[in-house]
Amino acid sequence: MYRTHTCGELRLADAGKEVTLAGWVQRLRDKGSLVWIDLRDRYGITQLLLDENSDPKLVEQARSFGREYVIQAKGTVIERESKNPKVPTGEIELRVKEFTLLNKSKTPPFTIEDVSDGGDDLRMKYRYLDIRRNPVRRNLELRHRMAMLVRNYLSNLNFLEIETPMLIKSTPEGARDFVVPSRMNPGEFYALPQSPQQYKQLLMVAGMDRYFQIVRCFRDEDLRADRQPEFTQIDCEMSFVEQEDVLNTFEGLAKHLFKEMKGLEFDKFPRMTWHDAMKYYGSDKPDIRFGMKFVELNDVVKGKGFGLFDNADLVVGINAEGCSEYTRKQLDALTEFVKRPQVGAGGMVYIKYNTDGTFKSSVDKFYTADDLKAIADKFGAKPGDLMLILCGEAMKTRVQLNALRLEMGNQLGLRNPDEYAPLWVIDFPLLEWDEETQRYYAMHHPFTAPKPEDEALLDDPTKWGDIRANAYDIVMNGVEVGGGSIRIHDRTLQNKMFHTLGFTDEKAQEQFGFLMGAFEYGAPPHAGLAFGFDRLCSLFGGADSIRDFIAFPKNNSGRDVMSGSPAPIAQEQLDELQIALNLK
Ligand code: ASP
């Protein structure tokens, strides 16, 4: 038997027991007559002791152990003289009678400590060592606990976890597919699923009623920070449900996770239409941990001779309470912030509502104190507040102001990672215009149903941009953690949708024929949603990066620096696939 206990298990009540432990040497302290070893495994650290009564050969052997050596120690549990209340095993130590060296280790390239001296790249290259560190290990434990909670919760609600294929047919809508060549069918390719969307809908046609899967998905997108080419979804679908049923079911799941993981209870999650989210927060994933809602100012700022405002489609601002003392330098920095290419604003106007009731603004030339008071009233501002204003084309300006609002939230410490503000964003637009290709795309995916009251607008191409969908996102702290929709289950409506998206009948048949065919055999009304599981884990773990919650993530260029993938394949492999490279 390699061990009788783990390294995190022994307590004072075990004093006197003869035990065997196995683990990694975390640290060795040699004080001459006394030698201590911290022995570590996944469960904790136990201190091993050799003292003047120990066999000198044993002490010699202990001294030969390097960091991360794998050893087995047999001995007696004793009460420690100087206890360490910070570790659960801190009241005891193991007086060692026998060591077995199970394996040596090279000196690790970084310290296996909570705060390591290893940089990101190095830790990724040696991820198996990184995972030995408490913070990473804890993140994987959190991920496991979340997965178990999800499985049990959904299973109790009659959801079945059903696996769907990984090698599927490539479809043009959505992101770019990763493709896999088929050796047995030269010139033909599978795609890796971007999501099991069509399969889960087929499972509804198949009468499975409630499906879920914690499933890997693949998207070959240009990598933005914190995007992984492969990621995990909690993918769900239900039959005979309306939007209300879906929202309630998954709000229930989210609440269950909050309760079990965080001890937090929530009332009903607020709901906001996409339209309001954009109007008041400039984002379809508003962070509502703090206020600073947008205030539109066209009616109070125009016509005073300030050309920039007069000519703008929209003048809109936020009120930063209690910030009237911001210095010139701070205001300049904010202007620089909004002018960065990532934000893209032309500039920023500020109005300080001084504590003495006077105003100071960057547009004093154009606005009298009364004018500024009228603007302040529009904001509901008080003396001591600072108003920040942007202008330009409406949607662009809103998006820019969103960046400024979040920046102010950061500066004012209003985005506390221990606070959670979930909400539903509902009534997304069905279609989204793409300038480049000059056509509409499905904002969610082509199977999302329009709101019944907007369905007639599909007949009028000038109204396509106004059609609302029965589509919803679940948002927490400014992060989209999930989204889904009511699906089209009616063949005629689906055809109409394909036409709207510019598909000919033949093209639609070629791409989606199998799903459409299935819909002719009694498709029930159905709907679903998918949570981004990695993101959900990082949110519950209080970290920004999803990478920290994936055992073996890819780096920002989509590379696994540990295994060295992607990598060229041998000529014989290419030959077998009948693929000739044509590298540019
Ligand atoms: N398949 C969708 C997605 O990946 C989610 C859904 O509609 O259920 O975003």
Coordinates of C-alpha atoms and ligand atoms in Angstrom, one line a residue:
M1 CA 0.0 0.0 0.0
Y2 CA 1.5 3.3 -1.1
R3 CA -0.2 5.4 1.5
T4 CA -2.6 5.0 4.4
H5 CA -3.6 8.7 4.4
T6 CA -3.3 11.7 2.2
C7 CA -1.1 14.7 3.0
G8 CA -4.1 16.8 4.0
E9 CA -5.8 14.4 6.3
L10 CA -4.1 13.9 9.6
R11 CA -5.2 15.8 12.7
L12 CA -4.3 15.9 16.4
A13 CA -6.8 13.1 17.0
D14 CA -4.5 10.9 14.9
A15 CA -1.5 11.4 17.2
G16 CA 0.2 8.1 18.0
K17 CA -0.9 6.4 14.8
E18 CA 1.5 4.6 12.5
V19 CA 0.9 5.9 9.0
T20 CA 2.4 6.0 5.5
L21 CA 2.2 9.1 3.3
A22 CA 3.3 9.6 -0.3
G23 CA 3.8 12.9 -2.2
W24 CA 6.1 15.5 -3.5
V25 CA 8.8 17.3 -1.6
Q26 CA 7.7 20.9 -1.4
R27 CA 10.5 22.2 0.9
L28 CA 13.2 20.9 3.0
R29 CA 14.6 22.7 6.0
D30 CA 17.8 21.6 7.5
K31 CA 18.7 22.9 11.0
G32 CA 21.5 20.4 11.6
S33 CA 20.0 18.2 14.3
L34 CA 16.5 18.8 13.0
V35 CA 15.3 18.3 9.4
W36 CA 11.8 19.0 8.2
I37 CA 10.2 18.2 4.9
D38 CA 6.9 19.6 3.7
L39 CA 5.3 16.7 1.9
R40 CA 2.6 17.7 -0.6
D41 CA -0.2 16.1 -2.5
R42 CA -3.5 17.4 -3.9
Y43 CA -5.1 17.3 -0.5
G44 CA -2.6 19.3 1.5
I45 CA 0.8 19.4 3.1
T46 CA 2.1 17.4 6.0
Q47 CA 5.3 18.2 7.9
L48 CA 7.8 15.3 8.2
L49 CA 10.3 15.4 11.1
L50 CA 13.7 14.0 11.6
D51 CA 15.4 14.8 14.9
E52 CA 18.4 13.8 17.0
N53 CA 16.7 10.5 17.8
S54 CA 16.4 9.6 14.1
D55 CA 18.7 7.1 12.5
P56 CA 21.6 9.2 10.9
K57 CA 21.2 7.2 7.7
L58 CA 17.6 8.3 7.5
V59 CA 18.7 11.9 8.0
E60 CA 21.3 11.5 5.3
Q61 CA 18.7 10.1 3.0
A62 CA 16.3 13.0 3.7
R63 CA 19.0 15.5 2.9
S64 CA 19.4 13.9 -0.6
F65 CA 15.8 14.8 -1.5
G66 CA 15.4 17.7 -3.9
R67 CA 12.4 19.8 -4.6
E68 CA 9.5 17.8 -6.2
Y69 CA 11.1 14.4 -5.5
V70 CA 8.3 11.8 -5.1
I71 CA 8.8 10.0 -1.8
Q72 CA 7.0 7.7 0.6
A73 CA 7.4 8.2 4.4
K74 CA 6.4 5.8 7.1
G75 CA 6.3 7.0 10.7
T76 CA 4.3 8.0 13.8
V77 CA 2.0 11.0 14.0
I78 CA 3.0 13.3 16.8
E79 CA 1.8 16.6 18.2
R80 CA 3.8 19.5 17.0
E81 CA 5.7 21.7 19.4
S82 CA 5.1 24.9 17.5
K83 CA 1.7 24.6 15.8
N84 CA 0.8 26.3 12.6
P85 CA -2.9 27.3 12.8
K86 CA -2.8 28.3 9.1
V87 CA -2.7 24.8 7.7
P88 CA -5.3 22.1 8.6
T89 CA -2.5 19.6 9.4
G90 CA -0.7 22.3 11.4
E91 CA -1.1 20.6 14.8
I92 CA 0.8 17.4 13.9
E93 CA 3.9 16.2 12.2
L94 CA 5.1 12.8 11.2
R95 CA 8.2 11.5 12.9
V96 CA 9.7 9.4 10.0
K97 CA 11.0 5.9 10.5
E98 CA 11.4 4.9 6.9
F99 CA 11.7 6.7 3.5
T100 CA 11.3 5.2 0.1
L101 CA 12.3 7.3 -2.9
L102 CA 9.7 6.7 -5.5
N103 CA 11.1 9.0 -8.1
K104 CA 13.5 11.8 -8.6
S105 CA 12.7 15.2 -10.1
K106 CA 14.7 17.7 -12.1
T107 CA 14.7 21.1 -10.4
P108 CA 11.4 22.6 -11.6
P109 CA 11.8 25.7 -13.9
F110 CA 9.7 27.8 -11.5
T111 CA 8.7 27.6 -7.9
I112 CA 5.7 25.5 -7.0
E113 CA 4.2 28.1 -4.7
D114 CA 0.9 30.0 -4.6
V115 CA 2.7 33.0 -6.0
S116 CA 5.2 31.5 -8.5
D117 CA 8.3 33.1 -10.0
G118 CA 7.4 31.6 -13.3
G119 CA 6.1 33.8 -16.1
D120 CA 2.9 32.8 -18.1
D121 CA 4.8 31.2 -21.0
L122 CA 7.0 29.1 -18.8
R123 CA 4.1 27.9 -16.7
M124 CA 2.1 27.0 -19.8
K125 CA 5.0 25.0 -21.2
Y126 CA 5.2 23.1 -17.9
R127 CA 1.5 23.1 -17.2
Y128 CA 1.7 19.8 -15.3
L129 CA 3.9 21.6 -12.8
D130 CA 1.8 24.6 -12.8
I131 CA -1.2 22.5 -11.9
R132 CA 0.6 21.3 -8.8
R133 CA 0.3 24.9 -7.5
N134 CA -2.6 25.5 -5.2
P135 CA -4.4 28.3 -7.1
V136 CA -4.5 26.3 -10.4
R137 CA -5.4 23.1 -8.6
R138 CA -8.2 24.9 -6.8
N139 CA -9.6 26.3 -10.0
L140 CA -9.8 22.8 -11.5
E141 CA -11.5 21.6 -8.3
L142 CA -14.0 24.4 -8.6
R143 CA -14.6 23.4 -12.2
H144 CA -15.3 19.9 -11.2
R145 CA -17.7 20.9 -8.4
M146 CA -19.5 23.2 -10.8
A147 CA -19.9 20.4 -13.4
M148 CA -21.2 18.0 -10.7
L149 CA -23.7 20.6 -9.5
V150 CA -24.9 21.2 -13.1
R151 CA -25.3 17.5 -13.9
N152 CA -27.2 16.8 -10.7
Y153 CA -29.4 19.8 -11.0
L154 CA -30.4 19.2 -14.6
S155 CA -30.7 15.4 -14.1
N156 CA -33.1 16.0 -11.3
L157 CA -35.2 18.1 -13.7
N158 CA -35.3 15.1 -16.1
F159 CA -32.6 16.4 -18.5
L160 CA -30.7 13.6 -20.1
E161 CA -27.0 14.1 -20.9
I162 CA -26.6 12.8 -24.5
E163 CA -23.4 12.9 -26.5
T164 CA -23.4 14.3 -30.0
P165 CA -20.8 13.8 -32.7
M166 CA -17.6 15.7 -32.8
L167 CA -17.0 15.0 -36.5
I168 CA -19.9 16.8 -38.3
K169 CA -20.8 18.7 -41.4
S170 CA -19.3 22.1 -42.0
T171 CA -21.9 24.9 -42.1
P172 CA -21.2 28.4 -43.4
E173 CA -23.2 30.4 -40.8
G174 CA -21.6 31.5 -37.6
A175 CA -17.8 31.4 -36.9
R176 CA -15.2 29.6 -39.0
D177 CA -15.1 25.8 -38.6
F178 CA -12.1 23.8 -37.8
V179 CA -12.0 21.1 -40.4
V180 CA -10.8 17.5 -40.4
P181 CA -9.9 15.7 -43.6
S182 CA -11.4 12.4 -44.2
R183 CA -8.9 9.8 -45.4
M184 CA -11.6 7.4 -46.6
N185 CA -13.4 10.1 -48.5
P186 CA -10.6 12.0 -50.2
G187 CA -11.3 15.6 -50.8
E188 CA -14.0 15.6 -48.2
F189 CA -13.9 17.1 -44.7
Y190 CA -15.6 16.9 -41.4
A191 CA -16.0 20.0 -39.3
L192 CA -15.6 20.1 -35.5
P193 CA -18.8 21.4 -33.9
Q194 CA -19.1 25.1 -33.1
S195 CA -21.9 23.9 -30.9
P196 CA -24.2 20.9 -31.0
Q197 CA -27.0 23.2 -32.2
Q198 CA -28.5 21.1 -34.9
Y199 CA -28.1 17.8 -33.1
K200 CA -29.8 19.0 -30.0
Q201 CA -32.7 20.2 -32.1
L202 CA -32.8 16.8 -33.7
L203 CA -32.9 15.3 -30.3
M204 CA -36.1 17.3 -29.7
V205 CA -37.6 16.0 -32.9
A206 CA -36.5 12.6 -31.6
G207 CA -38.7 13.1 -28.5
M208 CA -35.9 13.3 -25.9
D209 CA -37.8 16.3 -24.4
R210 CA -34.9 17.6 -22.3
Y211 CA -31.3 17.4 -23.3
F212 CA -28.1 18.7 -21.9
Q213 CA -24.4 18.1 -22.4
I214 CA -21.3 19.5 -21.0
V215 CA -19.6 19.6 -24.3
R216 CA -16.4 20.8 -26.1
C217 CA -17.0 23.3 -28.9
F218 CA -14.6 24.6 -31.5
R219 CA -14.4 28.0 -33.3
D220 CA -11.7 29.0 -35.6
E221 CA -11.9 32.7 -34.8
D222 CA -9.2 35.3 -34.7
L223 CA -8.1 35.0 -31.1
R224 CA -9.1 37.9 -28.9
A225 CA -7.8 38.0 -25.4
D226 CA -9.4 35.3 -23.4
R227 CA -10.9 33.3 -26.3
Q228 CA -10.0 29.7 -26.6
P229 CA -10.3 27.9 -30.0
E230 CA -11.8 25.0 -28.0
F231 CA -14.1 25.7 -25.1
T232 CA -16.8 24.0 -23.1
Q233 CA -20.5 24.7 -23.1
I234 CA -23.3 23.6 -20.9
D235 CA -25.6 23.0 -23.8
C236 CA -29.3 22.6 -23.2
E237 CA -32.5 22.1 -25.2
M238 CA -36.2 21.6 -24.1
S239 CA -39.4 20.8 -25.8
F240 CA -42.9 22.2 -25.3
V241 CA -41.6 25.3 -23.6
E242 CA -42.0 29.1 -24.0
Q243 CA -39.4 31.7 -23.3
E244 CA -40.6 32.0 -19.7
D245 CA -40.1 28.3 -19.0
V246 CA -36.6 28.4 -20.4
L247 CA -35.6 31.5 -18.4
N248 CA -37.0 30.1 -15.2
T249 CA -35.3 26.8 -15.7
F250 CA -31.9 28.2 -16.2
E251 CA -32.3 31.0 -13.8
G252 CA -32.9 28.2 -11.3
L253 CA -29.7 26.5 -12.4
A254 CA -27.7 29.8 -12.0
K255 CA -29.2 30.4 -8.5
H256 CA -28.4 26.8 -7.5
L257 CA -24.8 27.4 -8.5
F258 CA -24.7 30.7 -6.6
K259 CA -26.1 29.1 -3.5
E260 CA -23.9 26.1 -3.5
M261 CA -20.7 27.7 -4.6
K262 CA -21.0 31.1 -3.0
G263 CA -23.7 30.9 -0.4
L264 CA -25.5 33.7 -2.2
E265 CA -29.3 34.0 -2.7
F266 CA -31.0 36.1 -5.4
D267 CA -34.4 37.4 -6.1
K268 CA -35.7 37.0 -9.6
F269 CA -33.0 38.1 -12.0
P270 CA -33.8 41.5 -13.6
R271 CA -34.7 41.5 -17.3
M272 CA -33.7 44.1 -19.8
T273 CA -34.5 44.4 -23.5
W274 CA -31.6 44.5 -25.8
H275 CA -32.9 47.9 -26.9
D276 CA -32.7 49.3 -23.3
A277 CA -29.3 47.6 -22.7
M278 CA -27.9 49.5 -25.7
K279 CA -29.7 52.7 -24.9
Y280 CA -28.7 52.9 -21.2
Y281 CA -25.5 51.0 -21.1
G282 CA -24.2 50.9 -24.7
S283 CA -23.7 47.1 -24.3
D284 CA -25.7 44.0 -24.8
K285 CA -24.0 42.7 -21.7
P286 CA -24.3 45.5 -19.2
D287 CA -22.5 45.4 -15.9
I288 CA -25.2 46.4 -13.5
R289 CA -23.2 46.2 -10.3
F290 CA -23.2 50.0 -10.6
G291 CA -25.5 52.7 -12.0
M292 CA -24.1 55.5 -14.1
K293 CA -26.8 54.9 -16.7
F294 CA -26.6 56.8 -19.9
V295 CA -28.5 60.1 -20.2
E296 CA -29.3 61.3 -23.7
L297 CA -28.9 65.1 -24.1
N298 CA -29.9 66.1 -27.6
D299 CA -32.8 68.2 -26.4
V300 CA -30.7 70.2 -23.9
V301 CA -27.4 70.7 -25.7
K302 CA -28.3 71.4 -29.3
G303 CA -28.8 74.9 -30.7
K304 CA -26.3 76.7 -28.5
G305 CA -23.7 77.2 -31.2
F306 CA -21.5 74.2 -30.3
G307 CA -21.1 72.7 -33.7
L308 CA -19.9 69.3 -32.6
F309 CA -23.0 68.7 -30.6
D310 CA -25.3 70.4 -33.1
N311 CA -24.2 68.1 -35.8
A312 CA -24.1 64.9 -33.8
D313 CA -26.6 62.2 -34.3
L314 CA -26.5 61.6 -30.5
V315 CA -25.1 63.4 -27.5
V316 CA -25.0 61.1 -24.5
G317 CA -23.2 61.1 -21.2
I318 CA -22.8 59.6 -17.7
N319 CA -22.7 61.2 -14.3
A320 CA -19.9 60.1 -12.1
E321 CA -21.1 61.0 -8.6
G322 CA -18.7 62.7 -6.3
C323 CA -16.0 63.2 -8.9
S324 CA -16.1 66.9 -9.4
E325 CA -12.7 67.2 -7.9
Y326 CA -11.1 65.2 -10.7
T327 CA -7.9 67.0 -11.7
R328 CA -7.0 68.3 -15.1
K329 CA -4.6 65.4 -15.4
Q330 CA -7.3 62.8 -14.6
L331 CA -9.6 64.4 -17.1
D332 CA -6.9 64.4 -19.8
A333 CA -6.3 60.8 -19.1
L334 CA -10.0 60.0 -19.6
T335 CA -9.9 61.9 -22.8
E336 CA -6.9 59.9 -23.9
F337 CA -8.7 56.8 -22.9
V338 CA -11.7 57.4 -25.1
K339 CA -9.5 58.5 -28.0
R340 CA -7.5 55.2 -28.0
P341 CA -8.2 53.3 -31.2
Q342 CA -9.8 50.5 -29.2
V343 CA -12.5 53.0 -28.1
G344 CA -12.4 55.3 -31.0
A345 CA -14.1 58.5 -29.8
G346 CA -13.1 61.9 -31.2
G347 CA -12.9 63.5 -27.7
M348 CA -14.8 64.0 -24.5
V349 CA -16.7 66.9 -22.9
Y350 CA -16.8 67.2 -19.2
I351 CA -19.0 69.3 -16.9
K352 CA -18.0 69.7 -13.2
Y353 CA -20.8 70.5 -10.9
N354 CA -18.6 72.0 -8.1
T355 CA -19.5 71.5 -4.5
D356 CA -20.2 75.2 -4.2
G357 CA -22.9 74.9 -6.9
T358 CA -20.9 76.5 -9.7
F359 CA -20.0 74.8 -13.0
K360 CA -16.8 74.3 -14.8
S361 CA -16.8 72.6 -18.2
S362 CA -14.8 72.1 -21.3
V363 CA -17.6 73.9 -23.2
D364 CA -18.0 77.0 -21.1
K365 CA -17.6 79.0 -24.3
F366 CA -20.9 77.8 -25.6
Y367 CA -23.0 77.1 -22.5
T368 CA -24.1 79.6 -19.8
A369 CA -24.4 78.5 -16.2
D370 CA -28.2 78.1 -16.7
D371 CA -27.6 75.9 -19.7
L372 CA -25.2 73.8 -17.7
K373 CA -27.7 73.6 -14.9
A374 CA -30.3 72.3 -17.3
I375 CA -27.9 69.6 -18.5
A376 CA -27.1 68.7 -14.9
D377 CA -30.8 68.5 -14.1
K378 CA -31.2 66.1 -17.0
F379 CA -28.5 63.9 -15.4
G380 CA -30.1 64.3 -12.0
A381 CA -26.6 65.5 -10.9
K382 CA -25.8 67.1 -7.6
P383 CA -23.0 69.5 -6.5
G384 CA -19.9 67.4 -6.3
D385 CA -20.6 65.3 -9.5
L386 CA -18.8 65.1 -12.8
M387 CA -20.6 64.6 -16.1
L388 CA -18.8 63.0 -19.0
I389 CA -20.2 63.4 -22.5
L390 CA -19.6 61.9 -25.9
C391 CA -21.2 62.5 -29.2
G392 CA -21.4 61.1 -32.7
E393 CA -23.3 58.4 -34.6
A394 CA -25.7 56.9 -32.1
M395 CA -24.7 53.3 -31.8
K396 CA -21.0 53.9 -32.1
T397 CA -21.2 56.6 -29.4
R398 CA -23.1 54.3 -27.1
V399 CA -20.4 51.6 -27.5
Q400 CA -17.7 54.2 -26.8
L401 CA -19.5 55.5 -23.7
N402 CA -19.8 51.9 -22.5
A403 CA -16.0 51.7 -22.5
L404 CA -15.8 55.0 -20.5
R405 CA -18.5 53.9 -18.1
L406 CA -16.7 50.6 -17.3
E407 CA -13.4 52.5 -17.0
M408 CA -15.0 54.9 -14.5
G409 CA -16.5 51.8 -12.7
N410 CA -13.0 50.4 -12.4
Q411 CA -11.5 53.7 -11.2
L412 CA -14.2 54.1 -8.6
G413 CA -13.9 50.5 -7.4
L414 CA -17.5 49.8 -8.3
R415 CA -16.8 46.5 -10.0
N416 CA -16.1 44.3 -7.0
P417 CA -15.4 40.8 -8.1
D418 CA -17.1 39.4 -5.0
E419 CA -20.4 41.0 -5.9
Y420 CA -22.6 39.4 -8.5
A421 CA -25.2 41.1 -10.6
P422 CA -26.9 38.7 -13.0
L423 CA -29.6 39.7 -15.4
W424 CA -31.4 38.5 -18.6
V425 CA -31.0 40.5 -21.7
I426 CA -34.0 39.7 -23.9
D427 CA -35.6 40.6 -27.3
F428 CA -32.4 40.6 -29.3
P429 CA -32.7 41.7 -32.9
L430 CA -33.3 38.7 -35.2
L431 CA -31.0 40.0 -37.9
E432 CA -27.8 42.0 -38.2
W433 CA -26.7 43.9 -41.2
D434 CA -23.2 43.3 -42.5
E435 CA -21.6 46.2 -44.4
E436 CA -18.9 44.1 -45.9
T437 CA -21.1 41.4 -47.6
Q438 CA -24.1 43.7 -47.9
R439 CA -26.5 41.2 -46.4
Y440 CA -28.3 40.3 -43.2
Y441 CA -27.0 37.6 -40.9
A442 CA -28.8 35.9 -38.1
M443 CA -27.7 37.6 -34.9
H444 CA -27.9 34.4 -32.9
H445 CA -28.3 31.6 -35.5
P446 CA -30.6 30.8 -38.4
F447 CA -32.9 28.6 -36.3
T448 CA -33.9 31.4 -33.9
A449 CA -37.5 32.4 -34.0
P450 CA -38.7 35.9 -34.5
K451 CA -41.1 37.3 -31.9
P452 CA -44.6 36.2 -33.2
E453 CA -45.8 39.8 -33.2
D454 CA -42.8 40.8 -35.5
E455 CA -43.1 37.8 -37.8
A456 CA -45.0 39.7 -40.5
L457 CA -42.1 42.1 -40.9
L458 CA -40.2 39.3 -42.6
D459 CA -42.3 40.1 -45.7
D460 CA -40.9 43.6 -45.8
P461 CA -37.1 43.8 -46.4
T462 CA -37.0 47.5 -45.3
K463 CA -38.1 46.3 -41.8
W464 CA -35.7 43.4 -41.4
G465 CA -33.5 45.3 -39.0
D466 CA -36.4 46.0 -36.7
I467 CA -37.5 42.4 -36.2
R468 CA -37.0 41.2 -32.7
A469 CA -36.1 37.6 -31.9
N470 CA -37.2 35.4 -29.0
A471 CA -33.5 35.3 -28.1
Y472 CA -32.0 35.9 -24.7
D473 CA -28.6 36.1 -23.0
I474 CA -27.8 35.6 -19.4
V475 CA -25.3 38.2 -18.3
M476 CA -23.3 38.6 -15.1
N477 CA -21.0 41.5 -14.2
G478 CA -20.7 42.6 -17.7
V479 CA -19.9 39.1 -19.0
E480 CA -22.2 37.1 -21.3
V481 CA -22.3 33.7 -19.6
G482 CA -25.0 32.1 -21.8
G483 CA -27.5 32.6 -24.5
G484 CA -30.2 30.9 -26.4
S485 CA -33.5 31.2 -28.2
I486 CA -36.9 29.8 -29.1
R487 CA -36.3 27.8 -32.2
I488 CA -38.3 27.9 -35.4
H489 CA -40.1 24.5 -35.7
D490 CA -42.2 25.4 -38.6
R491 CA -40.8 24.5 -42.0
T492 CA -42.4 27.4 -43.8
L493 CA -41.1 30.0 -41.4
Q494 CA -37.7 28.4 -41.5
N495 CA -37.7 28.6 -45.3
K496 CA -38.6 32.3 -45.1
M497 CA -35.7 32.8 -42.7
F498 CA -33.3 31.1 -45.1
H499 CA -34.5 33.4 -47.9
T500 CA -34.0 36.4 -45.7
L501 CA -30.4 35.3 -45.1
G502 CA -29.9 35.1 -48.8
F503 CA -30.0 31.3 -49.2
T504 CA -31.6 29.8 -52.3
D505 CA -33.8 26.7 -51.7
E506 CA -31.0 24.5 -53.1
K507 CA -28.3 26.1 -50.9
A508 CA -30.5 25.8 -47.8
Q509 CA -31.3 22.2 -48.7
E510 CA -27.6 21.4 -49.2
Q511 CA -26.6 23.0 -45.9
F512 CA -29.4 22.3 -43.6
G513 CA -31.4 19.6 -45.5
F514 CA -31.1 17.0 -42.8
L515 CA -32.5 19.3 -40.1
M516 CA -35.2 20.6 -42.4
G517 CA -36.1 17.1 -43.4
A518 CA -36.4 16.1 -39.8
F519 CA -38.7 19.0 -39.2
E520 CA -41.2 17.4 -41.6
Y521 CA -41.7 14.5 -39.2
G522 CA -43.3 16.3 -36.3
A523 CA -40.9 18.7 -34.7
P524 CA -42.2 19.9 -31.3
P525 CA -42.0 23.5 -30.3
H526 CA -38.6 23.7 -28.6
A527 CA -36.0 26.1 -27.2
G528 CA -32.7 26.1 -25.5
L529 CA -29.6 27.8 -24.3
A530 CA -26.0 27.2 -23.8
F531 CA -23.8 28.5 -21.0
G532 CA -20.1 29.1 -21.6
F533 CA -18.8 26.8 -18.9
D534 CA -15.2 28.1 -18.8
R535 CA -16.4 31.6 -18.4
L536 CA -18.9 30.6 -15.7
C537 CA -16.1 28.9 -13.8
S538 CA -13.8 32.0 -14.0
L539 CA -16.7 34.2 -12.8
F540 CA -17.4 32.0 -9.8
G541 CA -13.7 31.7 -9.2
G542 CA -13.4 35.5 -9.1
A543 CA -10.8 35.6 -11.9
D544 CA -10.8 37.3 -15.3
S545 CA -9.1 34.7 -17.4
I546 CA -10.8 31.5 -18.6
R547 CA -7.4 30.0 -19.2
D548 CA -6.9 29.6 -15.5
F549 CA -9.9 27.2 -15.4
I550 CA -8.8 25.0 -18.3
A551 CA -6.4 22.3 -17.5
F552 CA -4.5 22.5 -20.8
P553 CA -5.4 25.8 -22.5
K554 CA -4.0 27.3 -25.7
N555 CA -2.1 30.5 -25.7
N556 CA -3.2 33.7 -27.4
S557 CA -2.0 32.5 -30.8
G558 CA -4.0 29.3 -30.4
R559 CA -0.9 27.2 -29.6
D560 CA -0.4 24.6 -27.1
V561 CA 3.1 25.5 -26.1
M562 CA 3.5 22.3 -24.1
S563 CA 2.8 19.7 -26.8
G564 CA 3.8 22.1 -29.6
S565 CA 0.5 22.0 -31.5
P566 CA -0.5 22.9 -34.1
A567 CA 2.4 21.3 -36.0
P568 CA 3.1 20.1 -39.5
I569 CA 2.3 16.5 -40.3
A570 CA 4.4 14.0 -42.2
Q571 CA 4.3 13.8 -46.0
E572 CA 3.0 10.2 -45.7
Q573 CA 0.0 11.5 -43.7
L574 CA -0.6 14.2 -46.3
D575 CA -0.3 11.6 -49.1
E576 CA -2.8 9.3 -47.4
L577 CA -5.2 12.2 -47.2
Q578 CA -4.4 13.2 -50.8
I579 CA -3.7 16.7 -49.6
A580 CA -1.1 18.9 -51.3
L581 CA 0.0 21.9 -49.4
N582 CA -0.2 25.2 -51.1
L583 CA 1.4 27.5 -48.5
K584 CA 1.6 31.2 -49.3
Ligands
ASP1 N1 -25.9 27.0 -29.8 C1 -26.0 28.3 -29.3 C2 -24.6 28.9 -29.1 O1 -23.6 28.2 -29.1 C3 -26.7 28.4 -28.0 C4 -28.2 28.0 -28.2 O2 -28.9 28.7 -28.9 O3 -28.6 27.1 -27.5 O4 -24.5 30.1 -28.9

